[in-house]
Coordinates of C-alpha atoms in Angstrom, one line a residue:
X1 CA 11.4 6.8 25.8
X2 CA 7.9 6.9 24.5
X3 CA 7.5 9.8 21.7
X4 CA 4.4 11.6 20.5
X5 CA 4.0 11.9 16.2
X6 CA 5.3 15.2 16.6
X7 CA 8.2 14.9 19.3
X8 CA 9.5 11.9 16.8
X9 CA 9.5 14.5 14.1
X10 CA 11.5 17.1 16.3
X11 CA 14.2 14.4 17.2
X12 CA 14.7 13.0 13.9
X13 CA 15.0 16.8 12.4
X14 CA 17.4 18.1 15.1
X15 CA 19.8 14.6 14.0
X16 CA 19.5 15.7 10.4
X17 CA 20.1 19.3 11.3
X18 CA 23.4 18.3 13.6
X19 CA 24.9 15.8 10.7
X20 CA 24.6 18.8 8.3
X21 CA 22.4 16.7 5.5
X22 CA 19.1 15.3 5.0
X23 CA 18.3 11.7 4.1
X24 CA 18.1 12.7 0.3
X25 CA 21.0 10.7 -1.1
X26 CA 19.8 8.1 -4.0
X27 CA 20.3 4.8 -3.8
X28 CA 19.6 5.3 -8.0
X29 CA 16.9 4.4 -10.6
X30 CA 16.8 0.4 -10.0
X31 CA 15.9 0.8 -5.9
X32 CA 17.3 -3.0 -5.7
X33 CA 18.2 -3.2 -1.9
X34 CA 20.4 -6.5 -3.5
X35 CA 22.5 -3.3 -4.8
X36 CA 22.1 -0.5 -1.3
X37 CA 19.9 -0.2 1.7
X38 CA 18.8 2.5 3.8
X39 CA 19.4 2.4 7.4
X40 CA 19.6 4.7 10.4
X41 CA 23.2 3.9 11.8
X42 CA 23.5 6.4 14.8
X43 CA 19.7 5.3 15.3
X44 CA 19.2 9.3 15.4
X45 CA 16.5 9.2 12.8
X46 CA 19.5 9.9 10.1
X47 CA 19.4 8.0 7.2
X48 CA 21.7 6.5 5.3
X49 CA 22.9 4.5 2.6
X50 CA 24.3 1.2 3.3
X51 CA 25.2 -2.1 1.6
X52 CA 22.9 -4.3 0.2
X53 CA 20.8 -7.0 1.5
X54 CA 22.1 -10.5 0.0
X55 CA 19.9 -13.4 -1.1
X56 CA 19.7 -16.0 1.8
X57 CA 18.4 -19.3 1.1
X58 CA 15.1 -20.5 3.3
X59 CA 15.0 -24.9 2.9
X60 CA 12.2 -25.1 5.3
X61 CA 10.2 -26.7 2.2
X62 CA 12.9 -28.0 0.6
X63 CA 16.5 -28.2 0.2
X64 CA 18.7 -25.5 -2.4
X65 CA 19.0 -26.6 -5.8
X66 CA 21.2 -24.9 -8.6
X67 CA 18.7 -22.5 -10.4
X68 CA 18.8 -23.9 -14.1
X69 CA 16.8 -20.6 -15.6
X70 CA 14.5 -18.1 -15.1
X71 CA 10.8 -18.9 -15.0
X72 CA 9.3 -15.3 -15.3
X73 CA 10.0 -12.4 -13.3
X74 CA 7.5 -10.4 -11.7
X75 CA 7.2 -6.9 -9.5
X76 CA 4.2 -6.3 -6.3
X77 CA 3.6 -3.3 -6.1
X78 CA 0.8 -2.7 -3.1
X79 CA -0.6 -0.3 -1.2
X80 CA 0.2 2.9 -3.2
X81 CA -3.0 4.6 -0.8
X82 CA -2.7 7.8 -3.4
X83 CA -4.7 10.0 -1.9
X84 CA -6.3 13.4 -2.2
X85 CA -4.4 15.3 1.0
X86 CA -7.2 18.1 0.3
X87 CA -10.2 16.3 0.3
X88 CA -13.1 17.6 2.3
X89 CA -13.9 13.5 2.3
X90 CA -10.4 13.2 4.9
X91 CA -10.9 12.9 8.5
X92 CA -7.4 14.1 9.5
X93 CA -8.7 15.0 13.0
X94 CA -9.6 11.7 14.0
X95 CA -6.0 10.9 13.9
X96 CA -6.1 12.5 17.9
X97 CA -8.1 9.4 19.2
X98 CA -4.9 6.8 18.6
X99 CA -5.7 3.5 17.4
X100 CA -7.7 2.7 15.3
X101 CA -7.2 6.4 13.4
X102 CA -4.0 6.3 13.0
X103 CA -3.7 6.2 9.1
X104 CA -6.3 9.4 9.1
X105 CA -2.8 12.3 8.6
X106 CA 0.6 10.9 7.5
X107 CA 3.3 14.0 7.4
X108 CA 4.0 13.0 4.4
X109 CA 0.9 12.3 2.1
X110 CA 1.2 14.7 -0.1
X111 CA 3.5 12.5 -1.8
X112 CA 1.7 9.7 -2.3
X113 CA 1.3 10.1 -6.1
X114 CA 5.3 10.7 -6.6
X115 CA 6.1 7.7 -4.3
X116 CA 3.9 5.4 -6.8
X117 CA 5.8 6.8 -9.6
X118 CA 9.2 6.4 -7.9
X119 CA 8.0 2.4 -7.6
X120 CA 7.7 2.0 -11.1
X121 CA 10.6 3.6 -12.0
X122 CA 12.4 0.9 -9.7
X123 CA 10.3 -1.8 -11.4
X124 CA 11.0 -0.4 -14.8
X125 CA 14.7 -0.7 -14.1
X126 CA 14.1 -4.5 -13.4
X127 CA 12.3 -5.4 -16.6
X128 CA 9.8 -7.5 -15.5
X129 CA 7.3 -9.9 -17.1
X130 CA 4.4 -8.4 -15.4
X131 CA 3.6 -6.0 -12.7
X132 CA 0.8 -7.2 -10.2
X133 CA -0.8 -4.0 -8.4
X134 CA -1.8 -5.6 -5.4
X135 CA -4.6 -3.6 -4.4
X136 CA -5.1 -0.2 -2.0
X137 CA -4.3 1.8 -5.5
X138 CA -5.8 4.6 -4.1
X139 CA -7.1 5.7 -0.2
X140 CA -10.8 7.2 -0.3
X141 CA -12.7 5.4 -3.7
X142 CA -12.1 8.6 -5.2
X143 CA -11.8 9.7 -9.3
X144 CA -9.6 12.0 -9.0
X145 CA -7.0 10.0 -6.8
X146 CA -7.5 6.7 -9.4
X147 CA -6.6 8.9 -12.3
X148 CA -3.4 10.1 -10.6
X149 CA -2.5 6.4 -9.7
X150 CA -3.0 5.2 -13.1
X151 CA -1.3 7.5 -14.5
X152 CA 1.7 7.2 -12.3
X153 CA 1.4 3.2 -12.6
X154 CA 0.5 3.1 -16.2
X155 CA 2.5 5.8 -17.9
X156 CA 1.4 9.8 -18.7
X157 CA 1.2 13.0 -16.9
X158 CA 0.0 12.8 -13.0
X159 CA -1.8 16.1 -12.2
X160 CA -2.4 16.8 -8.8
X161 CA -4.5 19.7 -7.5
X162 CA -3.5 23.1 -5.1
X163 CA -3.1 21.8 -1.7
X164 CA -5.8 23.2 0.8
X165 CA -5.7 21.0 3.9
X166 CA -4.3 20.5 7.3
X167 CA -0.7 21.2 6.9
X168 CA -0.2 24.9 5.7
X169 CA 1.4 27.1 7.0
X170 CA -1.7 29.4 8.0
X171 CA -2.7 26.5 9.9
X172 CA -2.4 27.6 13.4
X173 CA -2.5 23.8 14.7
X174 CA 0.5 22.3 16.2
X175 CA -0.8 19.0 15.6
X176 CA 0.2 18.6 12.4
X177 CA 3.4 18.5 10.5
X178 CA 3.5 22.0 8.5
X179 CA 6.5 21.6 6.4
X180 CA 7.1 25.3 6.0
X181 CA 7.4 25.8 9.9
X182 CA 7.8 22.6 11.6
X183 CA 11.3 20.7 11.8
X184 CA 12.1 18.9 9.6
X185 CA 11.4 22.2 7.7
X186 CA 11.0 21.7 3.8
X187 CA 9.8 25.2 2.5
X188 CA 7.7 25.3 -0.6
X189 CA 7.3 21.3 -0.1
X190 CA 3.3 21.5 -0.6
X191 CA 3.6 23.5 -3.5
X192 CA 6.0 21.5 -5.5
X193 CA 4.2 18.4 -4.8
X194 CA 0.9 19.8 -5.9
X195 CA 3.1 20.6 -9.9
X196 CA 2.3 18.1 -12.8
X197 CA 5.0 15.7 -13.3
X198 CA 5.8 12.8 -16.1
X199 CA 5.7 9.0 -15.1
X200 CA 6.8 6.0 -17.7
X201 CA 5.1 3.7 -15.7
X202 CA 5.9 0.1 -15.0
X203 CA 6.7 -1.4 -18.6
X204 CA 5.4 -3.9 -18.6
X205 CA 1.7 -5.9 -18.2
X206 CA 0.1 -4.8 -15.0
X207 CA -2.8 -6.8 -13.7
X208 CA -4.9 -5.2 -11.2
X209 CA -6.1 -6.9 -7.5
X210 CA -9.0 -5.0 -5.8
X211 CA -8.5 -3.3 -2.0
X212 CA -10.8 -1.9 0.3
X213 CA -9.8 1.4 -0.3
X214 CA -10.4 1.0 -3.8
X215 CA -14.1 1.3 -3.2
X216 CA -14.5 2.1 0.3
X217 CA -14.4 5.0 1.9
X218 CA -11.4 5.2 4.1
X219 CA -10.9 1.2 3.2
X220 CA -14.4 1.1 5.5
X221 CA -17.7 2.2 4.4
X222 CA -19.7 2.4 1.4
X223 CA -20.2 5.8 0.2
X224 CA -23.7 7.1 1.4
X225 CA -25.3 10.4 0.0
X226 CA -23.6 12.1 2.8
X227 CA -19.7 10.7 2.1
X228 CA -20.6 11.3 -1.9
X229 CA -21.9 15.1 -1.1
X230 CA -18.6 16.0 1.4
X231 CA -16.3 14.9 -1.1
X232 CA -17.2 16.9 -3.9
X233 CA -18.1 20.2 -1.7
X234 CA -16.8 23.2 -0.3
X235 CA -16.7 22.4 3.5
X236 CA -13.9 20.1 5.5
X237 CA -13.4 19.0 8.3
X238 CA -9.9 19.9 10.2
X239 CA -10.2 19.4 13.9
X240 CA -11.8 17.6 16.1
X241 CA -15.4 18.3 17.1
X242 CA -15.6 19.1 20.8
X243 CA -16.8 16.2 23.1
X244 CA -16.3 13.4 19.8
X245 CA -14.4 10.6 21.2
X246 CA -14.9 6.6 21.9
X247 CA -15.7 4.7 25.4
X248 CA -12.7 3.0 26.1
X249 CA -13.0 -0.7 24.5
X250 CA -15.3 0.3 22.1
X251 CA -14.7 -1.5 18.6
X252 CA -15.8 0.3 15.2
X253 CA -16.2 -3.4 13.7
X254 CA -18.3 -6.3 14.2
X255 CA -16.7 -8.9 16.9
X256 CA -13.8 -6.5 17.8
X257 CA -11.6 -7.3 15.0
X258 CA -10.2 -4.6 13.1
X259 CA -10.7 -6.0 9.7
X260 CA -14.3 -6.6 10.3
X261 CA -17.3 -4.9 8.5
X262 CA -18.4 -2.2 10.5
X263 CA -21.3 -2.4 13.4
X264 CA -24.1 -1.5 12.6
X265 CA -25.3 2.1 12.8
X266 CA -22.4 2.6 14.8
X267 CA -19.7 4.2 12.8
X268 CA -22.8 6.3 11.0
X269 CA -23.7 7.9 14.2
X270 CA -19.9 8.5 15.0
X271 CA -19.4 10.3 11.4
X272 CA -22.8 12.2 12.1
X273 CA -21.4 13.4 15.1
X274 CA -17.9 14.3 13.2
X275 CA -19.9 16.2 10.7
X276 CA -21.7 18.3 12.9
X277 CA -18.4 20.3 14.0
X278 CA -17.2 23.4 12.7
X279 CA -16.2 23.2 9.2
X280 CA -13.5 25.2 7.2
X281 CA -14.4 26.4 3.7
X282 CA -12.2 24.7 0.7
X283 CA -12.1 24.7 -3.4
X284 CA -15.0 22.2 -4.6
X285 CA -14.1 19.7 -7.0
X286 CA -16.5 17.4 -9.0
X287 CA -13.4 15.4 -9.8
X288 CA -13.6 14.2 -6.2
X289 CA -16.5 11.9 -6.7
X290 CA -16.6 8.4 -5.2
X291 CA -17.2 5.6 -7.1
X292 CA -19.4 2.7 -7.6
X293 CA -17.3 -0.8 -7.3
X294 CA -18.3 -1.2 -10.8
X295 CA -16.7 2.3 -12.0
X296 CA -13.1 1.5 -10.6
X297 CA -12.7 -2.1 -11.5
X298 CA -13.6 -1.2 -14.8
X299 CA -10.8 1.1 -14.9
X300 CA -8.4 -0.9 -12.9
X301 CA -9.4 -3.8 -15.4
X302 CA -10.9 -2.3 -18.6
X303 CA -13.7 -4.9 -19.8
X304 CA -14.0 -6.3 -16.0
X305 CA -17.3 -5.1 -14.0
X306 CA -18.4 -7.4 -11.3
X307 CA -15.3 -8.6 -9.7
X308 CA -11.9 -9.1 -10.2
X309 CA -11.6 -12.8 -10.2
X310 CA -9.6 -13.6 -12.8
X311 CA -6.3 -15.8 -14.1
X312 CA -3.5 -15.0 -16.7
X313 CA -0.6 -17.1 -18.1
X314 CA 2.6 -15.3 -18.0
X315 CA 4.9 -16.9 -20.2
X316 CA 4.5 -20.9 -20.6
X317 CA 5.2 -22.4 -17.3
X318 CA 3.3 -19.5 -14.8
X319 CA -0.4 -19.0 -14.1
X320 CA -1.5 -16.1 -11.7
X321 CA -4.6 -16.2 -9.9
X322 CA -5.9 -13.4 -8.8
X323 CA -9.1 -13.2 -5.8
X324 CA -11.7 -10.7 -5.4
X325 CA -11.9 -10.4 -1.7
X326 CA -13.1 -7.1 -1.2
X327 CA -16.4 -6.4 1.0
X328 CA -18.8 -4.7 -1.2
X329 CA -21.4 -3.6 2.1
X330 CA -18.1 -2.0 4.3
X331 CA -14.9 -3.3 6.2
X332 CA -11.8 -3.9 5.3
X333 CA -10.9 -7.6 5.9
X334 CA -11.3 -10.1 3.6
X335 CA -14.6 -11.8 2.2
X336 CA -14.6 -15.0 0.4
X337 CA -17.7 -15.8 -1.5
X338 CA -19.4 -19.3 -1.6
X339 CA -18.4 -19.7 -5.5
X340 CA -14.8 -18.5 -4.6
X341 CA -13.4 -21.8 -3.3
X342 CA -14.7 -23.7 -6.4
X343 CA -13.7 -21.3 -8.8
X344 CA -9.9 -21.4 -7.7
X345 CA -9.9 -25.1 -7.4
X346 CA -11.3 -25.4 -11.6
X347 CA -8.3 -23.3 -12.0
X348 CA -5.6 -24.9 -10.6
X349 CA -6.8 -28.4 -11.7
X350 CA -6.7 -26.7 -15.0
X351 CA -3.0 -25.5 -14.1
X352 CA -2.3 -29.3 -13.2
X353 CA -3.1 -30.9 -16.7
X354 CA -1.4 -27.7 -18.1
X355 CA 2.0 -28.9 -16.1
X356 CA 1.9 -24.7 -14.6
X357 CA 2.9 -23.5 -12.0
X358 CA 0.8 -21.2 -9.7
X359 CA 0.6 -18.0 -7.7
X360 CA -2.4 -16.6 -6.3
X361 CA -2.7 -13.5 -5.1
X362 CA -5.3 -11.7 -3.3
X363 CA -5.5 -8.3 -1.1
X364 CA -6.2 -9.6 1.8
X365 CA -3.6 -12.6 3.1
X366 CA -6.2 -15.5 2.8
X367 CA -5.4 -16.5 6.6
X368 CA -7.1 -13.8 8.1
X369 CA -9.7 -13.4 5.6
X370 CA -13.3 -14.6 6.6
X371 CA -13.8 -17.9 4.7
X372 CA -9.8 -17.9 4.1
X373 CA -9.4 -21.5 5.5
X374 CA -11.6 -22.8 2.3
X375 CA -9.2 -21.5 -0.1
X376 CA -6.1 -22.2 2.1
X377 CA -7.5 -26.3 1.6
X378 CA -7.4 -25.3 -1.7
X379 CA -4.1 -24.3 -2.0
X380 CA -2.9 -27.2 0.1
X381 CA -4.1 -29.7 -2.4
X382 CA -2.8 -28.6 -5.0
X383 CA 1.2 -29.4 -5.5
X384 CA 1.5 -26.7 -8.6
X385 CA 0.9 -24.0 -6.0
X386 CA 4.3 -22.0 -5.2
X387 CA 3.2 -19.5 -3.4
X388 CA 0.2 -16.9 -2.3
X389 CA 0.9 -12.8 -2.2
X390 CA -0.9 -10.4 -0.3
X391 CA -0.9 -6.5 0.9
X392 CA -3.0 -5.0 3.3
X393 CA -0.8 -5.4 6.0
X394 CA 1.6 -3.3 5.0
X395 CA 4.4 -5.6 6.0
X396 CA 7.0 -7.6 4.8
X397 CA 6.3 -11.4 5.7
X398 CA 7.5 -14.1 4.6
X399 CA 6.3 -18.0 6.1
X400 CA 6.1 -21.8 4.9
X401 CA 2.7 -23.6 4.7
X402 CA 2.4 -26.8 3.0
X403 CA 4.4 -27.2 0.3
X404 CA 4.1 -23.0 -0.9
X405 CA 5.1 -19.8 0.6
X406 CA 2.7 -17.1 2.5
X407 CA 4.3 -14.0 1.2
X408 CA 3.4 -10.2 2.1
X409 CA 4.8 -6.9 0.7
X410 CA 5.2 -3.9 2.7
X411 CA 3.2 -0.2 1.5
X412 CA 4.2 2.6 -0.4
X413 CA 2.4 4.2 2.2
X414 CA 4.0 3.7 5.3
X415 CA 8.0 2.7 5.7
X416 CA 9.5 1.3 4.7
X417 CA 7.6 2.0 1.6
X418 CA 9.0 -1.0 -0.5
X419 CA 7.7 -2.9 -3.6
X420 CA 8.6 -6.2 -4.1
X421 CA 10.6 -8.5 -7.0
X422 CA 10.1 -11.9 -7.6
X423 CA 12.0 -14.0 -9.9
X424 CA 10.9 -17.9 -10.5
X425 CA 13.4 -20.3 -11.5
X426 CA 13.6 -23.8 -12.3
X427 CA 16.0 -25.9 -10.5
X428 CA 18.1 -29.2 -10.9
X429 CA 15.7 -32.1 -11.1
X430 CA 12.4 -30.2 -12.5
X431 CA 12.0 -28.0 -9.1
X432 CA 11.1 -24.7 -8.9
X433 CA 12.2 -22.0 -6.9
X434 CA 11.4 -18.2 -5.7
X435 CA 14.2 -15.6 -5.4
X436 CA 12.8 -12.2 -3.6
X437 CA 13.9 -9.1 -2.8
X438 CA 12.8 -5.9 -1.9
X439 CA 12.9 -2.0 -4.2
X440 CA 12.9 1.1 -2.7
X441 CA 11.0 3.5 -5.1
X442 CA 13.4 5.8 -7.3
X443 CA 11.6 9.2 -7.3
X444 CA 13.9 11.4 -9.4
X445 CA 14.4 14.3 -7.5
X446 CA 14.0 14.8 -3.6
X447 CA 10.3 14.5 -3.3
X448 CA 10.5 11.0 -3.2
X449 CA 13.2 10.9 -0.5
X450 CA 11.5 13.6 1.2
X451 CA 8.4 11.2 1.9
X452 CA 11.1 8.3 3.2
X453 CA 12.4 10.5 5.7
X454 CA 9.2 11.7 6.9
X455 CA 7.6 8.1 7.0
X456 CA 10.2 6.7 8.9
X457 CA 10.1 9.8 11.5
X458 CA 6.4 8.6 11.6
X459 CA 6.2 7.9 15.2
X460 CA 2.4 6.1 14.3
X461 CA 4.3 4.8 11.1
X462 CA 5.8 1.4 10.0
X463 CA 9.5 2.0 11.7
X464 CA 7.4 1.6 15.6
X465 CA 4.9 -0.8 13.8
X466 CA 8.3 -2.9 12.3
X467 CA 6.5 -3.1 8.8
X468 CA 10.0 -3.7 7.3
X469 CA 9.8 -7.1 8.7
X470 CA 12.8 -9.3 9.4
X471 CA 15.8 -10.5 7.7
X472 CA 14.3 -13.4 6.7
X473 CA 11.0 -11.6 5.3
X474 CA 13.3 -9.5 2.4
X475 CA 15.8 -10.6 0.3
X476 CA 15.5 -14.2 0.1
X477 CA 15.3 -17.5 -1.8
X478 CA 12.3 -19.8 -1.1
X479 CA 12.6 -23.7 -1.9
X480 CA 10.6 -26.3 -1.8
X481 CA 10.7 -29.8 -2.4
X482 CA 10.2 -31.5 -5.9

């Protein structure tokens, strides 16, 4: 049985509503799903706590050796997408035409900003070395969402504004999720998740990797004078305009793929056509202003400007590299400049003679990146390499190459809305080693829950999309040969 967003949302309610509870049971402050898991057991959109998710050895690159210490332990954290739910910026309405809008309204993203909290509350509890925020901090390029996110990531008091969008109650569209009417009904929901609240942030070092979103608008275009103008004024846009729609086939990016930078006078003309429809009036905020790529890596990186390129030693045996692969003219794939590949392999010769080892990380997984395959040869000559993170993909992923590991984290956006721990140990005979595992974020309070439930009743979300990967894409541990 095939299920629309909103009939998913109605079945999962009524099997809350029949087993007398909601899925608001913690799994407590360390999120570890070594410790508990959440599942759906009568597969009625109910969820549960379970047992944990053991460590289960991979050996496709090498055989398991006894771990003979720890290395450094890191958390990636990805994909946070905390976004403005009021913006006059949002294109909620475009969520109608399917694929490829479906990320335009999420019933829960009002939460964003408490689910990035609940994260580093989770990755407080496991003490790491450092935090890498793997990119995606934010959704639209906006100021007001990056000082929310930092906030929540960094420590200090995360203020988010009145909600005045798509899902109140006065909203006489069906469409969307309305928490005060529509099951599963959570009166007052928009209100509490507009109130201040505290974070502690990560504890610990975080160092930064630039997304699309994180100067893109919608992860896509450039702001123009018309994207800076909307987001900052007093008129949004809520439903669709009559007659706006797509020829079947037609692709918003160069060569079809999705991750491509935008054709050409094409998605202009489509967003000219979108702003021409009737408008509803909203509060204006100047604190909505996109920025400049300049603007937010500074604040991501304080002292960086141009890119985020850059390496750091954590402790005395671990080097991260971290790749700039964001498209500065619009699109959301990957970009690798013509200095990139030379640039990474100074570095890990420099790793080599240093007798490091090495993680690079990057948005964007390398593979599907445009000029990817140059930095994968890279990688592949180089024996200190252990491994190569991403995001973007929202999924957890986890596959051999060479003699290092592809690995990819799931979203705080979508379900199952995971970070990611990874502890590096050395093993018996000077090897080296990668133990993972996945943390659910730790919200105190129901919000956090709340915005689990609701992402995994998603029907367009990552439960249909399997973004929690499989078994062997979690809790794991990854050797390689000497």
């Amino acid at each position: 049985m095939s299920l629309t967003r909103r009939e998913a949302i109605v079945f999962g309610a009524g099997a809350l509503l029949a087993a007398g509870c909601g899925s608001t049971r913690s799994t407590g402050a360390t999120g570890s799903t070594l410790a508990s898991t959440w599942f759906d057991p009568g597969g009625t959109g109910t969820l549960a706590t379970g047992p944990g998710e053991r460590l289960i050895a991979r050996t496709e690159l090498g055989p398991a050796r006894a771990a003979e210490g720890v290395i450094a332990t890191l958390a990636h954290v990805t994909d946070a997408h905390v976004l403005d739910a009021s913006s006059p910026a949002r294109v909620p309405f475009l969520d109608r035409l399917g694929s490829p809008f479906e990320s335009t309204f999420r019933p829960h993203e009002t939460l964003t900003a408490q689910v990035l909290a609940g994260a580093t509350r989770a990755v407080r509890a496991l003490r790491p070395d450092a935090v890498i925020q793997g990119g995606d901090l934010i959704d639209n390029d906006q100021r007001n969402e990056l000082a929310w996110a930092v906030a929540a990531l960094r420590g200090g008091i995360v203020r988010p504004e009145r909600y005045f969008g798509v899902q109140l109650a006065s909203d006489p569209d069906p469409f969307y999720y309305r928490p005060d009417l529509d099951a599963p009904r959570h009166p007052g929901l928009l209100t509490r998740a507009s109130r201040p609240f505290a974070s502690l942030g990560a504890g610990a070092p975080v160092y930064p990797v630039l997304g699309d979103h994180d100067i893109l608008v919608a992860g896509e275009l450039a702001p123009t004078g018309e994207t800076r103008t909307l987001a900052v004024g007093d008129e949004a846009l809520w439903e669709l305009p009559p007659g706006l729609s797509l020829p079947p086939g037609t692709s918003l990016t160069a060569g079809g793929s999705p991750d491509g930078p935008p054709v050409p006078g094409l998605v202009e003309g489509f967003l000219a056509r979108a702003l021409a429809g009737p408008k509803v009036r909203v509060p204006a905020d100047s604190r909505r202003r996109e920025m400049d790529p300049a603007e937010a890596i500074g604040i991501l990186r304080p002292g960086a400007s141009g890119s985020l390129d850059y390496a750091v030693d954590i402790g005395r045996d671990l080097r991260l590299i971290v790749l700039d692969l964001a498209r500065r003219a619009g699109g959301s794939g990957g970009l690798v400049r013509p200095d990139q590949p030379g640039w990474l392999a100074s570095q890990l010769a420099a790793q080599g003679a240093a007798r490091r080892w090495a993680i690079v990380v990057s948005h964007q997984p390398l593979a599907s990146s445009e000029g990817g395959d140059a930095l994968l040869s890279v990688l592949d000559a180089n024996p200190n390499v252990i491994a190569a993170l991403s995001g973007h993909t929202h999924r957890n992923l986890i596959e051999p190459r060479a003699h290092y590991w592809l690995i990819s984290t799931a979203s705080l956006i979508d379900y199952p809305q995971q970070a990611r721990a990874l502890r590096v140990v050395r093993t018996a005979g000077g090897g080296v080693a990668i133990q993972t595992w996945m943390l659910d974020h730790a919200f105190g309070g129901d919000l956090g829950t709340i915005s689990r439930e609701l992402a995994y009743l998603d029907a367009e979300g990552g439960r249909p999309k399997g973004f929690a990967g499989g078994r062997l894409d979690r809790n794991v541990t990854l050797y390689r040969a000497i």
